[in-house]
PDB file of C-alpha atoms in Angstrom:
ATOM      1  CA  MET S 710     -56.641   9.110  58.908  1.00  0.00           C
ATOM      2  CA  THR S 711     -59.663  11.805  58.918  1.00  0.00           C
ATOM      3  CA  GLU S 712     -59.737  15.343  59.304  1.00  0.00           C
ATOM      4  CA  THR S 713     -58.430  15.899  63.048  1.00  0.00           C
ATOM      5  CA  ARG S 714     -58.577  19.512  63.703  1.00  0.00           C
ATOM      6  CA  PHE S 715     -61.725  21.301  65.329  1.00  0.00           C
ATOM      7  CA  ASP S 716     -63.012  24.044  66.812  1.00  0.00           C
ATOM      8  CA  PRO S 717     -60.389  24.865  69.645  1.00  0.00           C
ATOM      9  CA  VAL S 718     -60.898  23.637  73.236  1.00  0.00           C
ATOM     10  CA  LEU S 719     -59.143  26.261  75.869  1.00  0.00           C
ATOM     11  CA  LEU S 720     -57.507  24.712  79.260  1.00  0.00           C
ATOM     12  CA  HIS S 721     -55.315  26.322  81.767  1.00  0.00           C
ATOM     13  CA  ARG S 722     -51.859  25.008  81.844  1.00  0.00           C
ATOM     14  CA  ASN S 723     -49.550  26.769  84.365  1.00  0.00           C
ATOM     15  CA  HIS S 724     -50.412  30.414  84.325  1.00  0.00           C
ATOM     16  CA  PHE S 725     -51.770  31.028  80.842  1.00  0.00           C
ATOM     17  CA  VAL S 726     -54.421  29.333  78.953  1.00  0.00           C
ATOM     18  CA  ALA S 727     -53.317  26.818  76.216  1.00  0.00           C
ATOM     19  CA  GLU S 728     -55.246  26.057  72.978  1.00  0.00           C
ATOM     20  CA  ILE S 729     -56.285  22.278  71.756  1.00  0.00           C
ATOM     21  CA  THR S 730     -57.430  22.332  68.054  1.00  0.00           C
ATOM     22  CA  CYS S 731     -56.332  19.092  66.893  1.00  0.00           C
ATOM     23  CA  LEU S 732     -56.215  15.355  67.746  1.00  0.00           C
ATOM     24  CA  ASP S 733     -52.440  15.497  67.734  1.00  0.00           C
ATOM     25  CA  GLU S 734     -52.791  18.328  70.469  1.00  0.00           C
ATOM     26  CA  ILE S 735     -54.870  15.949  72.497  1.00  0.00           C
ATOM     27  CA  PHE S 736     -52.645  13.270  72.327  1.00  0.00           C
ATOM     28  CA  ASP S 737     -49.380  15.250  73.303  1.00  0.00           C
ATOM     29  CA  PHE S 738     -51.458  16.363  76.201  1.00  0.00           C
ATOM     30  CA  LEU S 739     -52.733  13.201  77.728  1.00  0.00           C
ATOM     31  CA  ASP S 740     -48.749  12.185  77.118  1.00  0.00           C
ATOM     32  CA  GLU S 741     -47.760  14.715  79.551  1.00  0.00           C
ATOM     33  CA  TRP S 742     -50.782  13.883  82.020  1.00  0.00           C
ATOM     34  CA  PRO S 743     -49.473  12.822  85.446  1.00  0.00           C
ATOM     35  CA  GLU S 744     -49.574   8.905  85.373  1.00  0.00           C
ATOM     36  CA  ASP S 745     -50.716   8.959  89.247  1.00  0.00           C
ATOM     37  CA  LYS S 746     -53.729  11.042  87.770  1.00  0.00           C
ATOM     38  CA  ARG S 747     -54.811   8.694  85.159  1.00  0.00           C
ATOM     39  CA  GLY S 748     -57.789   6.387  85.522  1.00  0.00           C
ATOM     40  CA  LEU S 749     -61.201   5.372  84.009  1.00  0.00           C
ATOM     41  CA  ALA S 750     -61.959   8.645  82.328  1.00  0.00           C
ATOM     42  CA  TYR S 751     -58.154   8.960  80.967  1.00  0.00           C
ATOM     43  CA  ASP S 752     -58.090   5.552  79.263  1.00  0.00           C
ATOM     44  CA  THR S 753     -61.631   6.008  77.898  1.00  0.00           C
ATOM     45  CA  LEU S 754     -60.769   9.476  76.297  1.00  0.00           C
ATOM     46  CA  LEU S 755     -57.481   8.136  74.945  1.00  0.00           C
ATOM     47  CA  ARG S 756     -59.196   5.000  73.634  1.00  0.00           C
ATOM     48  CA  ALA S 757     -62.186   7.328  71.919  1.00  0.00           C
ATOM     49  CA  CYS S 758     -59.220   9.509  70.529  1.00  0.00           C
ATOM     50  CA  ARG S 759     -57.564   6.775  68.723  1.00  0.00           C
ATOM     51  CA  ASP S 760     -60.516   5.528  67.636  1.00  0.00           C
ATOM     52  CA  ALA S 761     -61.490   8.905  66.184  1.00  0.00           C
ATOM     53  CA  ALA S 762     -58.004   9.078  64.485  1.00  0.00           C
ATOM     54  CA  ASN S 763     -58.630   6.016  63.025  1.00  0.00           C
ATOM     55  CA  GLY S 764     -62.113   6.975  62.065  1.00  0.00           C
ATOM     56  CA  ARG S 765     -64.248   4.433  64.157  1.00  0.00           C
ATOM     57  CA  PHE S 766     -65.339   7.542  66.185  1.00  0.00           C
ATOM     58  CA  PRO S 767     -66.687  11.029  65.461  1.00  0.00           C
ATOM     59  CA  LEU S 768     -64.184  13.784  65.920  1.00  0.00           C
ATOM     60  CA  SER S 769     -67.004  15.562  67.458  1.00  0.00           C
ATOM     61  CA  ALA S 770     -67.484  13.214  70.311  1.00  0.00           C
ATOM     62  CA  ALA S 771     -63.885  12.839  70.797  1.00  0.00           C
ATOM     63  CA  ARG S 772     -63.585  16.706  71.445  1.00  0.00           C
ATOM     64  CA  GLU S 773     -66.552  16.965  73.503  1.00  0.00           C
ATOM     65  CA  ASN S 774     -65.048  14.048  75.681  1.00  0.00           C
ATOM     66  CA  PHE S 775     -62.218  16.067  75.867  1.00  0.00           C
ATOM     67  CA  ARG S 776     -63.758  18.769  77.076  1.00  0.00           C
ATOM     68  CA  ARG S 777     -65.672  17.037  79.945  1.00  0.00           C
ATOM     69  CA  PHE S 778     -62.015  15.359  80.690  1.00  0.00           C
ATOM     70  CA  LEU S 779     -60.860  18.945  81.301  1.00  0.00           C
ATOM     71  CA  LYS S 780     -64.087  20.099  82.995  1.00  0.00           C
ATOM     72  CA  MET S 781     -63.846  17.130  85.388  1.00  0.00           C
ATOM     73  CA  SER S 782     -59.880  17.721  85.778  1.00  0.00           C
ATOM     74  CA  GLY S 783     -60.268  21.174  86.842  1.00  0.00           C
ATOM     75  CA  VAL S 784     -58.453  22.443  84.068  1.00  0.00           C
ATOM     76  CA  LEU S 785     -61.014  24.121  81.184  1.00  0.00           C
ATOM     77  CA  ALA S 786     -60.640  27.205  80.608  1.00  0.00           C
ATOM     78  CA  LYS S 787     -63.694  29.663  79.887  1.00  0.00           C
ATOM     79  CA  VAL S 788     -62.909  32.843  78.016  1.00  0.00           C
ATOM     80  CA  GLU S 789     -66.114  34.364  76.383  1.00  0.00           C
ATOM     81  CA  GLY S 790     -65.928  37.673  74.259  1.00  0.00           C
ATOM     82  CA  ALA S 791     -62.075  37.690  73.857  1.00  0.00           C
ATOM     83  CA  PRO S 792     -61.196  38.394  70.576  1.00  0.00           C
ATOM     84  CA  LYS S 793     -59.527  35.638  68.365  1.00  0.00           C
ATOM     85  CA  PHE S 794     -55.978  36.167  67.580  1.00  0.00           C
ATOM     86  CA  GLU S 795     -56.586  36.942  63.719  1.00  0.00           C
ATOM     87  CA  GLN S 796     -59.283  39.360  64.697  1.00  0.00           C
ATOM     88  CA  LEU S 797     -56.591  41.133  66.584  1.00  0.00           C
ATOM     89  CA  MET S 798     -54.221  41.321  63.872  1.00  0.00           C
ATOM     90  CA  GLY S 799     -56.792  41.795  61.255  1.00  0.00           C
ATOM     91  CA  ASP S 800     -57.671  45.319  63.276  1.00  0.00           C
ATOM     92  CA  ARG S 801     -53.825  46.447  63.081  1.00  0.00           C
ATOM     93  CA  ASN S 802     -52.585  48.718  60.615  1.00  0.00           C
ATOM     94  CA  ILE S 803     -48.556  48.516  60.091  1.00  0.00           C
ATOM     95  CA  GLY S 804     -46.830  51.345  59.718  1.00  0.00           C
ATOM     96  CA  ASN S 805     -48.834  53.911  57.494  1.00  0.00           C
ATOM     97  CA  ALA S 806     -50.556  50.908  55.389  1.00  0.00           C
TER      98      ALA S 806
END
């Protein structure tokens, strides 16, 4: 299997924003997708992700297809200018350290 991690894709999940950073997380998301909302776009994305996992489809294209699927479904989150977790933790001193 090829490298399966990529830049985060953010989505609205219940009352918070979730971050998807790898193919395994996309597969988990797709497994949870309601069966009555599955269709051609879902099937195409699933096939692209399976092919990416097997090295037959570019990971960047699978990520972009996932982002488009989220946008089409109305759950893509746009968070611009927010600091990343690593930046927040790097800016804090614990105690007098």
